[in-house]
PDB file of C-alpha atoms in Angstrom:
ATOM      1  CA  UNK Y  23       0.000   0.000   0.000  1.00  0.00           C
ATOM      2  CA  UNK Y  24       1.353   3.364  -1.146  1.00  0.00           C
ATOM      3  CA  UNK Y  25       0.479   6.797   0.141  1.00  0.00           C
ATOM      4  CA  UNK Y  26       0.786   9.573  -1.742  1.00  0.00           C
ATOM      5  CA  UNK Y  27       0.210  13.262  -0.319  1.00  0.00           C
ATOM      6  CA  UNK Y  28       0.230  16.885  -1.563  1.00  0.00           C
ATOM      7  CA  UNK Y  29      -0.888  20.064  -0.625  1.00  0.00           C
ATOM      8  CA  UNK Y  30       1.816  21.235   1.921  1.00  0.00           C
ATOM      9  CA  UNK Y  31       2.961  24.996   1.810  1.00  0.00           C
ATOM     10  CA  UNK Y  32       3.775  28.311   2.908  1.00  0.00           C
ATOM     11  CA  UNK Y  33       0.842  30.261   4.031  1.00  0.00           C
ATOM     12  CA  UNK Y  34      -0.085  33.441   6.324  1.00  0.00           C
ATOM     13  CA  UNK Y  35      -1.551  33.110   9.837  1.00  0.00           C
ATOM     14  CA  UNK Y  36      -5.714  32.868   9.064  1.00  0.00           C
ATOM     15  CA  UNK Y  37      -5.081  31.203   5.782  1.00  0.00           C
ATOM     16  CA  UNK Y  38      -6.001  27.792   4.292  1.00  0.00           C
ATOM     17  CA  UNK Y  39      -4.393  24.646   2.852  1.00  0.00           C
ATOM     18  CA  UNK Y  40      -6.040  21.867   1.353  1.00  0.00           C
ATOM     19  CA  UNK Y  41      -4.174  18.159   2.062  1.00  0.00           C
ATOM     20  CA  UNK Y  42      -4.737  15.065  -0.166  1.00  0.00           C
ATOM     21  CA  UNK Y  43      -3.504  11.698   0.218  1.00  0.00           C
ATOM     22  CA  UNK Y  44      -4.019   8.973  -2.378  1.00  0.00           C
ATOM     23  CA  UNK Y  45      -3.530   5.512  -1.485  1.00  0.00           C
ATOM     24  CA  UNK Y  46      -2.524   2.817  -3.992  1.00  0.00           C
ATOM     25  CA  UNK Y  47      -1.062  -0.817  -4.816  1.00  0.00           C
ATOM     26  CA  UNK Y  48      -2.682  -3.461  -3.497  1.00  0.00           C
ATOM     27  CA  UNK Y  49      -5.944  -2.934  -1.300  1.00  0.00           C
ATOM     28  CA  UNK Y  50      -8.546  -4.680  -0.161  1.00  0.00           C
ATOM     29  CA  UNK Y  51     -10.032  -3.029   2.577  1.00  0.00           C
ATOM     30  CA  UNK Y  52      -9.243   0.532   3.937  1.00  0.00           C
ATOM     31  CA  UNK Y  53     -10.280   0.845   7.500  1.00  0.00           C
ATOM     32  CA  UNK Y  54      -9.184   4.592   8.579  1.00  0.00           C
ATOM     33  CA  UNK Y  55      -7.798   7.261   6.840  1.00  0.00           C
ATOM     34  CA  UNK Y  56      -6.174   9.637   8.641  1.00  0.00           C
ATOM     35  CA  UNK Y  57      -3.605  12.777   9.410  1.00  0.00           C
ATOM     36  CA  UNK Y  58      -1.095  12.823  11.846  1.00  0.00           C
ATOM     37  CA  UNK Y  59       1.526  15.887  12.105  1.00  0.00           C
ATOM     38  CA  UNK Y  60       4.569  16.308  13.550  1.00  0.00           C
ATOM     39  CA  UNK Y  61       6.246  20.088  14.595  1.00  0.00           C
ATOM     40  CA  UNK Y  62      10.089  20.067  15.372  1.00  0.00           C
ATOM     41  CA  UNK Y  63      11.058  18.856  18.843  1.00  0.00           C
ATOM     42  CA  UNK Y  64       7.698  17.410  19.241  1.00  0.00           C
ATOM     43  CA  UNK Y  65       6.156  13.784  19.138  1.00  0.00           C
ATOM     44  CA  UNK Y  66       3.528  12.609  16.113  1.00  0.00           C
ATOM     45  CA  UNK Y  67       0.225  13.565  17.159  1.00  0.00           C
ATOM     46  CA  UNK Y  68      -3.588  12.720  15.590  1.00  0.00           C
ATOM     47  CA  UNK Y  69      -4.949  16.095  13.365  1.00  0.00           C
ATOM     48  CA  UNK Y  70      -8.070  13.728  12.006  1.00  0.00           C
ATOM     49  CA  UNK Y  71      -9.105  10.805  10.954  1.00  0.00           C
ATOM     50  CA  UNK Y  72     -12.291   9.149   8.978  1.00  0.00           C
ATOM     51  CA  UNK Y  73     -13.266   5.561   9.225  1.00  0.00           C
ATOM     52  CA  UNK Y  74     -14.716   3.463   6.209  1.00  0.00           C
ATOM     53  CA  UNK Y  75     -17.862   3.961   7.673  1.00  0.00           C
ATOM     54  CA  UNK Y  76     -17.589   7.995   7.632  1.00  0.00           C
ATOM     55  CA  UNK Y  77     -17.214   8.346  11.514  1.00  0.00           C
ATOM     56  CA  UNK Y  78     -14.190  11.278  12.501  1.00  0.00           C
ATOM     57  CA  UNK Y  79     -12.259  12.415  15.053  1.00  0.00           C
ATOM     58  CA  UNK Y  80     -10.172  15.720  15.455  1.00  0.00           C
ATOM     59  CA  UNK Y  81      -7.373  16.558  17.588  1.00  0.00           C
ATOM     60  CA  UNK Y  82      -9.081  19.541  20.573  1.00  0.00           C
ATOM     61  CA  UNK Y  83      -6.638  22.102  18.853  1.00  0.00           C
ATOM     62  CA  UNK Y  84      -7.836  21.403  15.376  1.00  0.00           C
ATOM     63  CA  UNK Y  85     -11.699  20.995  16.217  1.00  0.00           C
ATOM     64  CA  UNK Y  86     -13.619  23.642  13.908  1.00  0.00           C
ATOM     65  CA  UNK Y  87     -11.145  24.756  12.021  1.00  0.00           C
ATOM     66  CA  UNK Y  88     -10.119  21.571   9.929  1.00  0.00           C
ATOM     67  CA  UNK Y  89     -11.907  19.050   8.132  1.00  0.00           C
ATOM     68  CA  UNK Y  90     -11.285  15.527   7.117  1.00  0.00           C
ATOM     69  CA  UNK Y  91     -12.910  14.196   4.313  1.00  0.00           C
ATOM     70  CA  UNK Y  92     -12.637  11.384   1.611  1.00  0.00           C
ATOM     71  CA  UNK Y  93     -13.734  10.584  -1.810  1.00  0.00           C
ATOM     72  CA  UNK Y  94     -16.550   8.051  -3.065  1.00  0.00           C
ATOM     73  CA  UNK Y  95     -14.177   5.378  -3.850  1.00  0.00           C
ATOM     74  CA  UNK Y  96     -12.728   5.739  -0.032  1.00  0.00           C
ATOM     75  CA  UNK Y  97      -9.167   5.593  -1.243  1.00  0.00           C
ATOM     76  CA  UNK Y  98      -8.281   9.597  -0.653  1.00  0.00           C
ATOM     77  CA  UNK Y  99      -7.989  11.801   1.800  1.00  0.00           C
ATOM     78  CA  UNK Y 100      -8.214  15.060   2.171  1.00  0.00           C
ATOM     79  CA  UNK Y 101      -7.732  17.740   4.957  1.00  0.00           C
ATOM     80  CA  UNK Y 102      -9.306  21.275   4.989  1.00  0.00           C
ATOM     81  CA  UNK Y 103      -7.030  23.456   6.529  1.00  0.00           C
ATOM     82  CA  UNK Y 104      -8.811  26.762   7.568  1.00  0.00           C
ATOM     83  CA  UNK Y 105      -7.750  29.541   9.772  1.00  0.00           C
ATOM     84  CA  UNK Y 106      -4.418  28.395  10.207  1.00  0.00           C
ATOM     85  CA  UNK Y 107      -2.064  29.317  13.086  1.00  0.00           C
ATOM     86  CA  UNK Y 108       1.766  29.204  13.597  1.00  0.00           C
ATOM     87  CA  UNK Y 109       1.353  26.274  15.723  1.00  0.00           C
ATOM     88  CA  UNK Y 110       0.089  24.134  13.107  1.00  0.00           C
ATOM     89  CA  UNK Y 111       3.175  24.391  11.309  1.00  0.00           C
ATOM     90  CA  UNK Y 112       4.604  20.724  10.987  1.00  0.00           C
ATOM     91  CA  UNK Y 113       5.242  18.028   8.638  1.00  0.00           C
ATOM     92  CA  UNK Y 114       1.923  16.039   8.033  1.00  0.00           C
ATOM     93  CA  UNK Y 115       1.631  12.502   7.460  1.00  0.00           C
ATOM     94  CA  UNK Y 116      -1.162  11.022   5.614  1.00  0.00           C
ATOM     95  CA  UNK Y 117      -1.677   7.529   7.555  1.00  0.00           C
ATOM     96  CA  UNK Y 118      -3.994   4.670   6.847  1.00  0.00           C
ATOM     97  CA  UNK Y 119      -5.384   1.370   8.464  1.00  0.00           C
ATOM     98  CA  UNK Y 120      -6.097  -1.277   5.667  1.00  0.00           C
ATOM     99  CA  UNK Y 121      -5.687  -4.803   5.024  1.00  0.00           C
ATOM    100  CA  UNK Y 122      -3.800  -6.018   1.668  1.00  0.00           C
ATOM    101  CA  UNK Y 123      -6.226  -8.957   0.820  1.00  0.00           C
ATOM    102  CA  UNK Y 124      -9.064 -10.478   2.192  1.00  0.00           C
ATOM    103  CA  UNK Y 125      -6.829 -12.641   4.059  1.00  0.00           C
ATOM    104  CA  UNK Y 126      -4.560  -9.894   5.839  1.00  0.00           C
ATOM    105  CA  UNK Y 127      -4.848  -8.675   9.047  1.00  0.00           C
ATOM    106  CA  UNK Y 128      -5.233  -4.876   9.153  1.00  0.00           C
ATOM    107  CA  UNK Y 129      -1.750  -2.883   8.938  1.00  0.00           C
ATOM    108  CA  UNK Y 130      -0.805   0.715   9.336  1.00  0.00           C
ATOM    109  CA  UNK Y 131       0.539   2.535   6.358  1.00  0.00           C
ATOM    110  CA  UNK Y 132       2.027   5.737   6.475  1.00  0.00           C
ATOM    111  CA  UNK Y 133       2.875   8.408   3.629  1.00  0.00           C
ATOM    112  CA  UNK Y 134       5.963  10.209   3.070  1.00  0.00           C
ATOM    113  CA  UNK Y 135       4.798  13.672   4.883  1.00  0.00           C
ATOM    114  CA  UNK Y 136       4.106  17.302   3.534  1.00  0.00           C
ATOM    115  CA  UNK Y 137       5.476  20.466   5.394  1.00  0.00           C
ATOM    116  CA  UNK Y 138       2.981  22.747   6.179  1.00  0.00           C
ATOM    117  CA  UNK Y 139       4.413  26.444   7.116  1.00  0.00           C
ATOM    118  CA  UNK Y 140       2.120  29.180   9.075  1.00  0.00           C
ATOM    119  CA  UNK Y 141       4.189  32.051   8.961  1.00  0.00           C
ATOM    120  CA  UNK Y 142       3.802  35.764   8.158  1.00  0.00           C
TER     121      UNK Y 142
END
């Protein structure tokens, strides 16, 4: 399973970014999509993720301001970025639960990151 994401940028405090993530290769089932970001000196954390069955969950900091959402087919991603602070500044990784083949047991799968800048 491949993840592919895109979006990441430079943008002004109060601005917005849109994220993507595509995932690819061989899938069966994709159980949670997801976005997890990590700032320097800090530890991974949750932003949002969206089960197979449309349920989310946002990190408190994020809650109102982005939006996780995916496409028909369930295989992307995407994350509404809206009034952006500084703090959200961090390299985001696109991060999925899925199994391989009918077979598998579930797996985690994680994408190569995106910086995301809030700066003026």
């Amino acid at each position: 399973v491949q993840l592919q994401a895109s979006g990441g940028g430079l943008v002004q405090p109060g601005g917005s970014l849109r994220l993507s993530c595509a995932a690819s290769g061989s899938i069966f089932s994709i159980n949670v999509m997801g976005w997890y970001r990590q700032a320097p000196g800090k530890q991974r954390e949750l932003v949002a993720r969206i089960t197979s069955g449309g349920s989310t969950n946002y990190a408190d900091s994020v809650k109102g301001r982005f939006t996780i959402s995916r496409d028909n087919a369930g295989n992307t991603v995407y994350l509404q970025m809206n009034s952006l602070k500084p703090e959200d500044t961090a390299v985001y990784y696109c991060n999925t639960v899925a199994r391989r083949t009918w077979y598998s047991d579930s797996d985690n799968y994680w994408g190569q990151g995106t910086l995301v800048t809030v700066s003026s």
